[in-house]
Each structure stands twice: as C-alpha cells, then as structure tokens.
CSV table of C-alpha atoms in Angstrom, one decimal:
chain,number,residue,atom,x,y,z
A,1,MET,CA,28.5,-14.8,-7.9
A,2,PRO,CA,25.9,-17.8,-7.4
A,3,TYR,CA,25.0,-18.5,-11.0
A,4,PRO,CA,24.0,-21.0,-12.0
A,5,TYR,CA,21.3,-21.6,-9.4
A,6,LYS,CA,20.1,-24.7,-7.9
A,7,LYS,CA,17.8,-26.6,-10.1
A,8,MET,CA,15.0,-27.5,-7.6
A,9,THR,CA,14.3,-31.1,-6.7
A,10,GLU,CA,11.2,-33.1,-5.2
A,11,GLU,CA,12.7,-32.3,-1.8
A,12,ASP,CA,12.7,-28.7,-2.5
A,13,PHE,CA,9.0,-29.0,-3.7
A,14,ALA,CA,7.9,-31.0,-0.7
A,15,TYR,CA,9.3,-28.3,1.8
A,16,ILE,CA,7.5,-25.3,-0.1
A,17,ARG,CA,4.3,-27.5,0.4
A,18,SER,CA,4.9,-27.9,3.8
A,19,VAL,CA,5.2,-24.5,4.7
A,20,THR,CA,2.1,-23.7,2.5
A,21,SER,CA,-0.5,-26.1,1.4
A,22,GLU,CA,-0.4,-28.7,-1.3
A,23,ASP,CA,-3.3,-27.0,-3.0
A,24,ARG,CA,-1.6,-23.8,-3.4
A,25,VAL,CA,1.5,-25.3,-5.2
A,26,TRP,CA,2.3,-26.2,-8.6
A,27,VAL,CA,5.1,-27.9,-10.3
A,28,GLY,CA,6.3,-27.9,-13.8
A,29,ASP,CA,3.9,-28.8,-16.5
A,30,GLU,CA,1.1,-28.1,-13.9
A,31,ILE,CA,1.9,-24.5,-14.0
A,32,ALA,CA,-0.4,-22.1,-16.1
A,33,ARG,CA,1.4,-20.6,-19.0
A,34,GLU,CA,0.2,-17.3,-18.0
A,35,PHE,CA,2.5,-17.0,-15.3
A,36,TYR,CA,5.6,-17.6,-17.8
A,37,ARG,CA,5.1,-13.8,-18.6
A,38,ASP,CA,3.7,-10.4,-17.7
A,39,GLU,CA,1.7,-8.1,-20.4
A,40,MET,CA,4.7,-7.8,-22.5
A,41,PRO,CA,5.8,-11.3,-23.9
A,42,GLU,CA,8.2,-9.6,-26.2
A,43,TYR,CA,10.3,-9.1,-23.3
A,44,GLY,CA,10.7,-12.7,-22.2
A,45,VAL,CA,8.5,-15.8,-21.6
A,46,PHE,CA,10.3,-17.8,-18.7
A,47,PRO,CA,8.6,-21.2,-17.2
A,48,PRO,CA,9.2,-21.1,-13.5
A,49,GLU,CA,9.9,-24.6,-12.0
A,50,LEU,CA,7.5,-23.9,-9.1
A,51,TYR,CA,4.6,-21.7,-8.6
A,52,VAL,CA,3.2,-20.9,-5.2
A,53,GLU,CA,0.4,-18.6,-3.7
A,54,VAL,CA,1.2,-17.4,-0.6
A,55,GLU,CA,-1.4,-16.2,2.2
A,56,ASN,CA,0.7,-14.4,4.8
A,57,ARG,CA,4.1,-13.0,5.7
A,58,ASP,CA,5.2,-16.1,7.4
A,59,GLU,CA,4.8,-18.1,4.5
A,60,VAL,CA,6.9,-15.4,2.3
A,61,SER,CA,9.6,-15.6,5.1
A,62,ALA,CA,9.8,-19.5,5.4
A,63,ILE,CA,10.2,-19.5,1.5
A,64,MET,CA,12.8,-16.8,1.1
A,65,LYS,CA,14.9,-18.5,3.9
A,66,TYR,CA,14.8,-21.6,2.3
A,67,ALA,CA,15.4,-20.2,-1.0
A,68,TYR,CA,18.6,-18.2,0.5
A,69,GLU,CA,20.2,-21.3,1.8
A,70,ASN,CA,19.5,-23.6,-1.1
A,71,ASN,CA,20.4,-20.6,-3.7
A,72,ILE,CA,17.0,-20.8,-5.4
A,73,PRO,CA,16.0,-17.9,-7.4
A,74,VAL,CA,12.3,-16.4,-6.5
A,75,VAL,CA,10.4,-13.9,-8.4
A,76,CYS,CA,7.4,-12.2,-6.6
A,77,ARG,CA,4.5,-11.8,-8.9
A,78,GLY,CA,1.4,-9.6,-8.4
A,79,ALA,CA,-1.8,-9.1,-10.8
A,80,GLY,CA,1.0,-9.7,-13.7
A,81,THR,CA,0.1,-6.3,-15.4
A,82,GLY,CA,3.8,-5.2,-15.8
A,83,LEU,CA,4.9,-3.7,-19.2
A,84,ALA,CA,8.7,-4.1,-18.6
A,85,GLY,CA,9.2,-8.1,-18.3
A,86,GLY,CA,9.7,-7.6,-15.0
A,87,ALA,CA,7.9,-10.4,-13.1
A,88,THR,CA,9.2,-13.2,-15.2
A,89,CYS,CA,11.4,-16.2,-13.8
A,90,LYS,CA,14.4,-15.6,-16.0
A,91,TYR,CA,16.2,-18.3,-14.2
A,92,GLY,CA,13.7,-20.6,-13.4
A,93,GLY,CA,13.1,-21.5,-9.6
A,94,ILE,CA,10.1,-20.0,-7.7
A,95,MET,CA,7.3,-17.9,-8.6
A,96,LEU,CA,5.8,-16.5,-5.4
A,97,SER,CA,2.4,-15.0,-6.1
A,98,VAL,CA,1.0,-12.5,-3.2
A,99,MET,CA,-2.5,-12.2,-5.0
A,100,ARG,CA,-4.1,-14.3,-1.9
A,101,MET,CA,-2.6,-11.6,0.4
A,102,SER,CA,-5.3,-9.1,-0.3
A,103,ARG,CA,-6.7,-7.9,2.8
A,104,ILE,CA,-7.7,-4.1,3.1
A,105,PHE,CA,-8.0,-2.8,6.6
A,106,PRO,CA,-10.2,-0.1,8.0
A,107,VAL,CA,-9.3,3.3,7.0
A,108,ASP,CA,-7.4,5.1,9.6
A,109,HIS,CA,-9.6,8.5,9.7
A,110,LYS,CA,-7.2,9.9,12.7
A,111,ASN,CA,-4.2,9.6,10.4
A,112,GLN,CA,-5.9,9.4,7.1
A,113,THR,CA,-4.3,6.4,5.9
A,114,ILE,CA,-5.3,2.8,4.9
A,115,THR,CA,-3.5,-0.3,5.2
A,116,CYS,CA,-3.5,-3.2,2.8
A,117,GLU,CA,-1.6,-6.4,1.8
A,118,PRO,CA,0.3,-6.3,-1.6
A,119,GLY,CA,-2.3,-8.6,-3.5
A,120,ALA,CA,-5.3,-5.9,-3.0
A,121,LEU,CA,-6.2,-4.4,-6.1
A,122,LEU,CA,-5.8,-0.7,-7.2
A,123,LEU,CA,-9.7,-0.3,-7.7
A,124,ASP,CA,-10.7,-1.7,-4.4
A,125,VAL,CA,-8.1,0.1,-2.5
A,126,GLN,CA,-9.5,3.3,-4.2
A,127,ALA,CA,-13.2,2.2,-3.5
A,128,ALA,CA,-12.6,1.5,0.1
A,129,ALA,CA,-11.2,5.2,0.6
A,130,ALA,CA,-14.1,6.5,-1.4
A,131,ALA,CA,-16.6,4.7,1.0
A,132,GLU,CA,-15.0,6.8,3.8
A,133,GLY,CA,-15.4,10.2,1.8
A,134,LEU,CA,-11.5,9.7,1.2
A,135,PHE,CA,-9.3,9.8,-2.0
A,136,TYR,CA,-6.3,7.9,-2.9
A,137,PRO,CA,-4.9,9.8,-6.0
A,138,PRO,CA,-2.6,7.6,-7.9
A,139,ASP,CA,-4.1,6.5,-11.0
A,140,PRO,CA,-2.1,4.3,-13.4
A,141,GLY,CA,-4.0,3.2,-16.4
A,142,GLU,CA,-4.4,-0.6,-15.4
A,143,LYS,CA,-6.8,-0.2,-12.3
A,144,THR,CA,-6.5,-4.3,-11.8
A,145,ALA,CA,-3.1,-3.8,-11.0
A,146,SER,CA,-2.0,-4.8,-7.5
A,147,ILE,CA,-1.0,-2.3,-4.6
A,148,GLY,CA,2.3,-4.1,-4.3
A,149,GLY,CA,3.0,-4.0,-7.8
A,150,ASN,CA,2.1,-0.3,-7.9
A,151,VAL,CA,4.5,0.4,-5.0
A,152,ILE,CA,7.5,-1.8,-6.1
A,153,THR,CA,7.5,-0.1,-9.5
A,154,ASN,CA,6.3,3.5,-8.2
A,155,ALA,CA,3.4,3.7,-10.6
A,156,GLY,CA,2.5,7.4,-11.9
A,157,GLY,CA,-0.4,7.6,-14.1
A,158,MET,CA,-2.7,10.3,-15.4
A,159,LYS,CA,-3.1,12.3,-12.2
A,160,ALA,CA,0.5,12.6,-11.2
A,161,VAL,CA,0.4,16.1,-12.3
A,162,ARG,CA,-1.3,17.4,-9.3
A,163,TYR,CA,-0.9,14.7,-6.8
A,164,GLY,CA,2.5,13.1,-7.7
A,165,LEU,CA,3.4,9.2,-7.7
A,166,THR,CA,2.9,6.2,-5.5
A,167,ARG,CA,5.9,7.1,-3.6
A,168,ASP,CA,4.4,10.2,-2.6
A,169,PHE,CA,1.5,8.5,-0.8
A,170,VAL,CA,3.5,5.6,0.9
A,171,ARG,CA,4.1,5.9,4.7
A,172,TYR,CA,5.0,2.5,5.8
A,173,ILE,CA,6.5,-0.8,4.2
A,174,GLU,CA,6.5,-4.3,5.8
A,175,ALA,CA,8.6,-6.3,3.8
A,176,VAL,CA,10.6,-9.5,3.8
A,177,LEU,CA,14.3,-9.6,2.6
A,178,PRO,CA,15.8,-12.2,0.6
A,179,ASP,CA,17.2,-14.0,3.5
A,180,GLY,CA,13.8,-14.3,5.0
A,181,SER,CA,14.2,-11.4,7.6
A,182,ILE,CA,11.0,-9.3,8.2
A,183,MET,CA,11.9,-5.6,8.2
A,184,ASN,CA,9.8,-2.6,8.7
A,185,PHE,CA,10.7,0.6,6.5
A,186,SER,CA,9.5,3.9,8.3
A,187,SER,CA,6.1,4.0,10.2
A,188,ASN,CA,2.8,5.8,9.9
A,189,VAL,CA,4.1,9.4,10.2
A,190,VAL,CA,4.1,12.3,8.2
A,191,LYS,CA,7.8,13.0,8.1
A,192,ASN,CA,11.0,11.1,8.9
A,193,THR,CA,14.7,11.7,9.0
A,194,THR,CA,15.6,8.7,10.8
A,195,GLY,CA,18.7,7.1,8.9
A,196,TYR,CA,18.7,6.5,5.4
A,197,ASP,CA,15.5,6.4,3.5
A,198,ILE,CA,15.3,2.8,2.7
A,199,LYS,CA,11.5,3.0,2.1
A,200,ASP,CA,11.7,5.3,-0.7
A,201,LEU,CA,14.3,3.0,-2.0
A,202,VAL,CA,12.4,0.2,-2.0
A,203,ILE,CA,9.5,1.9,-3.6
A,204,GLY,CA,10.3,1.3,-7.3
A,205,SER,CA,12.8,-1.2,-6.9
A,206,GLU,CA,11.0,-3.7,-9.2
A,207,GLY,CA,10.8,-6.6,-6.7
A,208,THR,CA,14.6,-6.9,-6.9
A,209,LEU,CA,15.4,-6.0,-3.3
A,210,CYS,CA,12.6,-7.6,-1.1
A,211,ILE,CA,9.0,-8.8,-1.0
A,212,LEU,CA,6.2,-6.3,0.3
A,213,THR,CA,3.7,-8.0,2.7
A,214,GLN,CA,2.1,-4.8,3.9
A,215,VAL,CA,1.7,-1.4,3.1
A,216,THR,CA,0.3,1.8,4.9
A,217,LEU,CA,-1.1,4.6,2.3
A,218,LYS,CA,-1.7,8.2,2.7
A,219,LEU,CA,-5.2,9.4,1.8
A,220,LEU,CA,-6.4,12.9,0.9
A,221,PRO,CA,-10.1,14.6,1.3
A,222,ALA,CA,-12.2,13.6,-1.9
A,223,PRO,CA,-12.5,16.4,-4.1
A,224,THR,CA,-16.1,17.4,-4.4
A,225,CYS,CA,-16.2,18.4,-8.1
A,226,SER,CA,-14.3,17.9,-11.2
A,227,CYS,CA,-14.3,18.7,-14.9
A,228,THR,CA,-12.5,17.7,-18.1
A,229,LEU,CA,-11.8,19.7,-21.1
A,230,VAL,CA,-10.6,18.3,-24.5
A,231,MET,CA,-8.4,21.2,-26.5
A,232,PRO,CA,-8.0,20.1,-30.3
A,233,PHE,CA,-5.2,22.0,-32.1
A,234,GLY,CA,-4.3,22.3,-35.7
A,235,SER,CA,-0.7,20.9,-35.3
A,236,LEU,CA,1.5,18.8,-32.8
A,237,GLU,CA,3.6,22.1,-31.9
A,238,GLU,CA,0.6,24.2,-31.0
A,239,CYS,CA,-0.6,21.2,-28.8
A,240,ALA,CA,2.5,21.0,-27.0
A,241,ASP,CA,3.5,24.5,-26.6
A,242,MET,CA,-0.3,24.8,-24.7
A,243,VAL,CA,1.2,22.5,-21.9
A,244,PRO,CA,3.1,25.2,-20.2
A,245,GLU,CA,0.5,27.8,-20.6
A,246,VAL,CA,-1.9,25.4,-18.8
A,247,LEU,CA,0.6,24.9,-16.1
A,248,ALA,CA,1.3,28.5,-15.8
A,249,LEU,CA,-2.4,29.3,-14.8
A,250,PRO,CA,-3.0,29.8,-11.1
A,251,PHE,CA,-5.2,26.6,-10.9
A,252,ILE,CA,-3.3,23.2,-10.7
A,253,PRO,CA,-4.6,20.7,-13.1
A,254,THR,CA,-5.0,17.0,-12.1
A,255,ALA,CA,-4.0,15.8,-15.4
A,256,ILE,CA,-2.9,16.9,-18.6
A,257,GLU,CA,-3.0,14.1,-21.3
A,258,PHE,CA,-1.5,14.3,-25.0
A,259,LEU,CA,-2.8,12.7,-28.2
A,260,GLU,CA,-0.7,14.5,-30.6
A,261,ARG,CA,-2.8,17.2,-31.6
A,262,GLU,CA,-5.2,17.0,-28.7
A,263,LEU,CA,-4.8,17.9,-24.9
A,264,ILE,CA,-7.2,16.4,-22.2
A,265,VAL,CA,-6.9,18.4,-19.1
A,266,MET,CA,-8.8,17.6,-15.7
A,267,TYR,CA,-9.3,19.8,-13.0
A,268,ASP,CA,-10.5,18.9,-9.4
A,269,ALA,CA,-11.8,21.4,-6.9
A,270,SER,CA,-13.3,21.7,-3.3
A,271,SER,CA,-16.1,24.1,-4.5
A,272,ARG,CA,-18.2,24.6,-7.8
A,273,GLN,CA,-16.8,28.3,-7.6
A,274,GLU,CA,-13.0,27.2,-7.8
A,275,LEU,CA,-13.5,24.7,-10.5
A,276,ASP,CA,-15.4,27.0,-12.7
A,277,SER,CA,-12.9,29.4,-12.3
A,278,ALA,CA,-10.2,27.1,-13.3
A,279,VAL,CA,-12.2,25.9,-16.4
A,280,GLU,CA,-13.0,29.4,-17.3
A,281,ALA,CA,-9.4,30.3,-17.3
A,282,ALA,CA,-8.3,27.2,-19.2
A,283,ALA,CA,-10.6,27.5,-21.9
A,284,GLU,CA,-9.7,31.3,-22.6
A,285,ALA,CA,-6.0,30.5,-22.5
A,286,ALA,CA,-6.7,27.4,-25.0
A,287,LEU,CA,-8.5,29.5,-27.4
A,288,ALA,CA,-6.0,32.3,-27.1
A,289,HIS,CA,-3.2,30.1,-28.1
A,290,GLY,CA,-4.7,28.6,-31.1
A,291,ALA,CA,-7.0,25.7,-30.1
A,292,ILE,CA,-9.6,24.9,-32.7
A,293,ASP,CA,-12.2,24.6,-29.6
A,294,CYS,CA,-12.4,23.8,-26.1
A,295,CYS,CA,-15.0,21.2,-25.4
A,296,ILE,CA,-16.1,20.7,-21.7
A,297,ALA,CA,-17.1,17.4,-20.4
A,298,ASN,CA,-19.0,18.8,-17.4
A,299,THR,CA,-20.8,15.6,-16.3
A,300,PRO,CA,-19.6,12.4,-14.9
A,301,GLU,CA,-20.9,10.4,-17.9
A,302,ARG,CA,-19.3,12.8,-20.5
A,303,ALA,CA,-15.9,12.9,-18.5
A,304,ALA,CA,-16.0,8.9,-18.2
A,305,SER,CA,-16.5,8.7,-22.1
A,306,VAL,CA,-13.5,11.0,-22.4
A,307,TRP,CA,-11.3,9.1,-20.2
A,308,ALA,CA,-12.5,5.8,-21.9
A,309,VAL,CA,-11.1,6.9,-24.9
A,310,ARG,CA,-7.7,7.7,-23.3
A,311,GLY,CA,-7.7,4.5,-21.6
A,312,GLY,CA,-8.4,2.6,-24.7
A,313,ILE,CA,-5.8,3.8,-27.0
A,314,LEU,CA,-3.3,0.8,-26.3
A,315,GLU,CA,-5.8,-1.6,-27.0
A,316,GLY,CA,-6.8,0.1,-30.1
A,317,MET,CA,-3.3,0.2,-31.2
A,318,LYS,CA,-3.1,-3.5,-30.8
A,319,ALA,CA,-6.2,-4.0,-32.9
A,320,ASP,CA,-4.5,-1.8,-35.7
A,321,SER,CA,-1.2,-3.6,-35.8
A,322,VAL,CA,0.6,-7.2,-35.7
A,323,ALA,CA,2.9,-6.5,-32.9
A,324,GLN,CA,3.8,-3.2,-30.7
A,325,GLU,CA,6.9,-1.9,-29.1
A,326,GLU,CA,6.9,1.1,-26.4
A,327,CYS,CA,9.4,3.7,-25.7
A,328,ASP,CA,8.7,4.9,-22.2
A,329,VAL,CA,10.9,8.1,-21.8
A,330,VAL,CA,10.2,10.9,-19.8
A,331,VAL,CA,11.7,14.1,-21.1
A,332,PRO,CA,11.7,17.9,-19.6
A,333,ARG,CA,7.8,19.3,-20.4
A,334,ALA,CA,9.5,22.1,-22.6
A,335,CYS,CA,10.9,19.5,-24.6
A,336,ILE,CA,7.9,17.7,-25.4
A,337,ALA,CA,7.2,18.8,-29.1
A,338,GLU,CA,10.7,18.6,-30.2
A,339,TYR,CA,10.9,14.8,-28.8
A,340,VAL,CA,7.7,13.8,-30.3
A,341,LYS,CA,8.8,15.3,-33.8
A,342,ALA,CA,12.0,13.6,-33.9
A,343,ALA,CA,10.7,10.3,-32.5
A,344,LYS,CA,8.1,10.3,-35.4
A,345,ARG,CA,11.0,10.8,-38.0
A,346,ILE,CA,13.3,8.4,-36.1
A,347,ALA,CA,10.7,5.3,-36.3
A,348,LEU,CA,9.6,6.3,-40.1
A,349,SER,CA,13.4,6.1,-41.0
A,350,HIS,CA,13.3,2.5,-39.9
A,351,GLY,CA,9.9,1.7,-41.8
A,352,ILE,CA,7.7,1.8,-38.4
A,353,ARG,CA,4.5,3.6,-37.7
A,354,VAL,CA,4.7,5.4,-34.5
A,355,GLU,CA,1.9,6.9,-32.3
A,356,PRO,CA,2.7,9.1,-29.3
A,357,CYS,CA,0.6,9.6,-26.5
A,358,GLY,CA,1.0,10.1,-22.9
A,359,HIS,CA,1.2,12.2,-19.7
A,360,CYS,CA,2.2,15.5,-21.0
A,361,GLY,CA,1.9,17.1,-17.6
A,362,ASP,CA,5.1,15.4,-16.2
A,363,GLY,CA,6.7,14.8,-19.8
A,364,ASN,CA,6.1,11.1,-19.8
A,365,ILE,CA,5.6,10.2,-23.6
A,366,HIS,CA,4.7,6.8,-24.5
A,367,THR,CA,6.0,6.4,-28.0
A,368,GLU,CA,4.0,3.4,-29.1
A,369,MET,CA,5.8,1.5,-32.3
A,370,LEU,CA,3.4,-0.6,-34.5
A,371,ARG,CA,4.2,-3.2,-36.5
A,372,GLY,CA,2.7,-3.5,-40.2
A,373,PRO,CA,1.7,-6.9,-41.8
A,374,GLU,CA,4.7,-6.5,-44.6
A,375,MET,CA,7.4,-6.3,-41.9
A,376,SER,CA,9.0,-10.1,-41.3
A,377,ASP,CA,9.9,-11.0,-37.8
A,378,GLU,CA,13.9,-9.9,-38.3
A,379,GLU,CA,13.0,-6.7,-39.7
A,380,TRP,CA,10.7,-6.0,-36.9
A,381,LYS,CA,13.2,-6.9,-34.5
A,382,SER,CA,16.1,-5.2,-36.1
A,383,ALA,CA,14.0,-1.8,-36.7
A,384,THR,CA,12.7,-1.6,-33.1
A,385,HIS,CA,16.0,-2.1,-31.2
A,386,THR,CA,17.8,0.6,-33.6
A,387,SER,CA,14.7,2.7,-32.9
A,388,LEU,CA,14.9,2.5,-29.5
A,389,THR,CA,18.6,3.2,-29.3
A,390,GLU,CA,18.2,6.2,-31.0
A,391,LEU,CA,15.2,7.1,-29.1
A,392,TYR,CA,16.9,6.7,-26.0
A,393,ALA,CA,20.0,8.7,-27.0
A,394,LEU,CA,17.4,11.5,-27.9
A,395,SER,CA,15.9,11.5,-24.4
A,396,LYS,CA,19.2,11.7,-23.0
A,397,LYS,CA,20.3,14.6,-25.1
A,398,LEU,CA,16.9,16.4,-23.9
A,399,GLY,CA,17.7,16.1,-20.2
A,400,GLY,CA,15.3,13.0,-20.1
A,401,GLN,CA,15.4,9.6,-18.6
A,402,LEU,CA,15.2,6.1,-19.7
A,403,SER,CA,11.7,5.1,-18.3
A,404,GLY,CA,9.1,7.4,-16.9
A,405,GLU,CA,6.8,4.8,-15.1
A,406,HIS,CA,7.1,1.2,-16.7
A,407,GLY,CA,10.5,0.4,-15.1
A,408,ILE,CA,13.5,-1.5,-16.7
A,409,GLY,CA,12.6,-4.9,-15.6
A,410,ASN,CA,14.2,-7.1,-18.4
A,411,GLY,CA,13.1,-5.3,-21.6
A,412,ARG,CA,15.4,-2.3,-21.1
A,413,LEU,CA,17.9,-3.8,-19.3
A,414,GLU,CA,20.3,-3.7,-22.3
A,415,PHE,CA,20.1,-0.1,-22.6
A,416,LEU,CA,20.7,1.0,-19.1
A,417,GLU,CA,24.4,1.3,-18.6
A,418,GLU,CA,24.9,3.5,-21.7
A,419,PHE,CA,22.0,5.6,-20.4
A,420,VAL,CA,23.3,6.1,-16.8
A,421,GLY,CA,27.0,5.1,-17.2
A,422,GLU,CA,29.2,2.9,-15.7
A,423,ARG,CA,29.8,4.5,-12.3
A,424,MET,CA,26.0,4.5,-11.8
A,425,ILE,CA,25.8,0.9,-12.7
A,426,ARG,CA,28.6,-0.1,-10.0
A,427,LEU,CA,26.4,2.1,-7.4
A,428,TYR,CA,23.2,0.1,-8.5
A,429,LYS,CA,25.1,-3.3,-7.8
A,430,SER,CA,26.1,-2.3,-4.6
A,431,ILE,CA,22.4,-1.5,-3.5
A,432,LYS,CA,21.4,-4.8,-4.9
A,433,LEU,CA,24.1,-6.7,-3.1
A,434,ALA,CA,23.6,-5.0,0.4
A,435,PHE,CA,19.9,-6.3,0.1
A,436,ASP,CA,20.4,-9.6,-1.7
A,437,ASP,CA,23.8,-11.0,-1.5
A,438,ARG,CA,23.3,-14.2,-2.9
A,439,LEU,CA,21.2,-12.3,-5.8
A,440,ILE,CA,18.4,-14.9,-5.7
A,441,LEU,CA,15.5,-12.3,-5.6
A,442,ASN,CA,14.1,-11.3,-9.2
A,443,PRO,CA,17.4,-11.9,-10.8
A,444,GLY,CA,18.6,-10.5,-14.1
A,445,LYS,CA,15.9,-7.4,-13.6
A,446,VAL,CA,17.0,-3.9,-13.4
A,447,ILE,CA,20.8,-4.8,-13.1
A,448,GLU,CA,22.7,-8.0,-14.2
A,449,PHE,CA,25.7,-9.5,-12.9
A,450,ASN,CA,26.6,-12.3,-15.0
A,451,LYS,CA,27.6,-10.4,-18.3
C-alpha cells in the first residue's frame, strides 16, 4: 500500500497553480485554520499542505490525475458542516474545495428534476425548486450544507419519515475518479437496472470513492398546506410508545421528532380537508394514549417557532456544557424507548450527562453527551470512549446500526470493525480499491488500510 504519501514540493504547488489559478491556491501557513477540521474538531484537526478552490470539472480531473500519478492524497471539501471528521486532511496533501462550483441550472419541468454543481447550498436548491412550484424534500438540520456534501453523506433530516433520504432523490451523478477519469453514474431516468447500481454506492461514500462534479435531483409537487403538532407526555415511555401509534394512522407524517417527553409531528397535504383529517386523527390518538395536551401550530409562524426550537437544540447544549460528544445510532423504531433509557443509564454511570433527541420516525436517536466543568480532559476522553463503546454495543444488540446519518468519517472509524465484522471490512476494502487502488482520495476515512 502507498503509505507514506509523497510530501508536496514547490514543483507540485506550481503544477496545481498552472491548472487552476494563482489566486485560488494557498500553501502551508497561508491556509486558514478553519480548513483544518469540520464541525467536530474532536475528530481531528489536520493541516493540508495545499488548499485549492476549483471552478470546474476539468480542473478537478487535472488535479486528481496529477495526484494519482504522484501519490499525493486529496480530500474534497464542501461547506465543512460535517459531524464525523470526514473532510479533513488526515495525511496532509491537497484539500480541494468545490464551493466555487455552485451553479444551479434551470428546473427541468418535463422530468421534474433540478441539476446543480456540488458547491450549491441546500437552501438555494430548495429555493430554486420552490420558485418553480416544486419541492426538494431532504431536510437535514444544516441548511447551509452543500448539495455535494448532502449526497456524499446521504443526508437524512427531519422529513425522512415521509419522503426518504437524499439517496431517494438522486437521479444522476457526474464524478471524477481518483485517477482523473470522468464518469457518469446513471442518467435522468426514473428506473434503471443497467448493471451494478454504482450511483447508489457512491451516495453516502463520504468522499472516499470519487469527487462529485454535477448531480441531478428529483423534485416533487409542493404540498399546498402543512401543520405541526406538539405532543407533551408525562414520561419517556409514553412518548416513545406514541411513535408507532402515529405511524399506524392512515395519514403518513412528514416528520416525527423526539425531545425525550415531547413529540413534534408534522403533516403535509395537498388539500385543507386532507390536512384537517390527519391533524384530528393524530390529536385524538395522542390524547387517547396519555398525552398531556396536543398543541397545534397551524400557521407558518407558529410552526416555524416550533422547528426553530428543535433546530436550536444542539447550539443550546453547546452553551450548556464545556464539550460535547454524540452517538448517532439508529435503532428499530420499536426499540427507541429501550435504547434511550439504557443510554441514559450508561452515560450517567460514567459521570456524563446525556440529552437524547432525534428523528424517532426513523429510529435515528442523537445521544448528546455533555461534559461538565468538573471533568478533566483525561476523564472526559476516557468516559466518552467507554460510553460510546457500550452504546454501540447496545445499538447492535437491538438490531440497529452504528450511524444513522452523520457517517463514519474519522470519528467512528475505530468502532466500525467490531460493529460490522471482519468479513464486511474486507468487502469495504475491496470496494475502496476498485475505485481508488492507490488510496489517495480521502484516505483514512470510513475504512483504514495502514493498521
């Protein structure tokens, strides 16, 4: 295997400048420290040797071809909003930003799709669709994330219950492979059984297999009305037990969010009559199953205030603690209450306060571990590592998975093999080598070879 990688020289820097532009390349101490990490510095702070902002597919291809021939690692970076230490230069080399590749092309009404470059922001893609009376449903909490980042991590979010994940909305991907080859995965078609489904393999691969340069996304007709309900309960168990009751109703919720003893439920509909029927059924079911009340946020302003509270939870936890660690497991929905109760016991047994929240409609519980001022660095590190080990074991026992939406990156790498098994790790390595036989693209993420 090609470790160690080549240390870059002035000759390498000059080549990157020659295929891009002098004013879009930074080297060494010129590189801003914000590019050393993503939103979770706990998962690694690594300086690149060169940072370059590319503007088109041909620049990406030229850089990758040169890096491949010269054994230089490359990490592709979008908006830097990841939470798994995924877009960091663990082995130095080149950090390649695609944020200048942000074009959004006109909506294709005949196919109900929109095509954009990877640096386009999620909120801008959603706005472009909405301006044409259409709807791009994937709705992760960070709206300033790039579309490329959303696709390469298969972002989920709060509306996954009704609409699914990012993978469900990707029709076509144009990408550059580690050797500089330009590839097209699928096309703007509704169904495709032509060979292996490489498109769906690339989605969620965390930048370890290729670099996206263009993506076509499916759109839906925009819902004409929506409503949000807040259902407070007296206990965690009652709250969790309400989830299957909501899902058993003859109306599919758009989102079901969990705040320990409160559920937030959203419905979208194409008519006011349909919406009123869904809201009435949900409210009656909630009160029949022990809800203290059922508050209906039936105006856009009221609904926005509810979702603003949900969206601000992580920032509130940051303000209320010295440091944070998150366990991003997903478990079967029937096991939510069992997992949350056990998770609180596990963390508390190691001196850590834990606040669970998340997308209970799909079982993705964010177990937020919060560090108090009394804990030393060493105590915090030891307690979180032990807690995570036990929480991942609990998830596996309940039939869950290691990560529901944040990915493996660098932060969960050490836990992966024990969770999925040695045979699966060998399969992952084979897939990585099929795309990247020299291991230059985002090395040391998702799967590690030099152990």
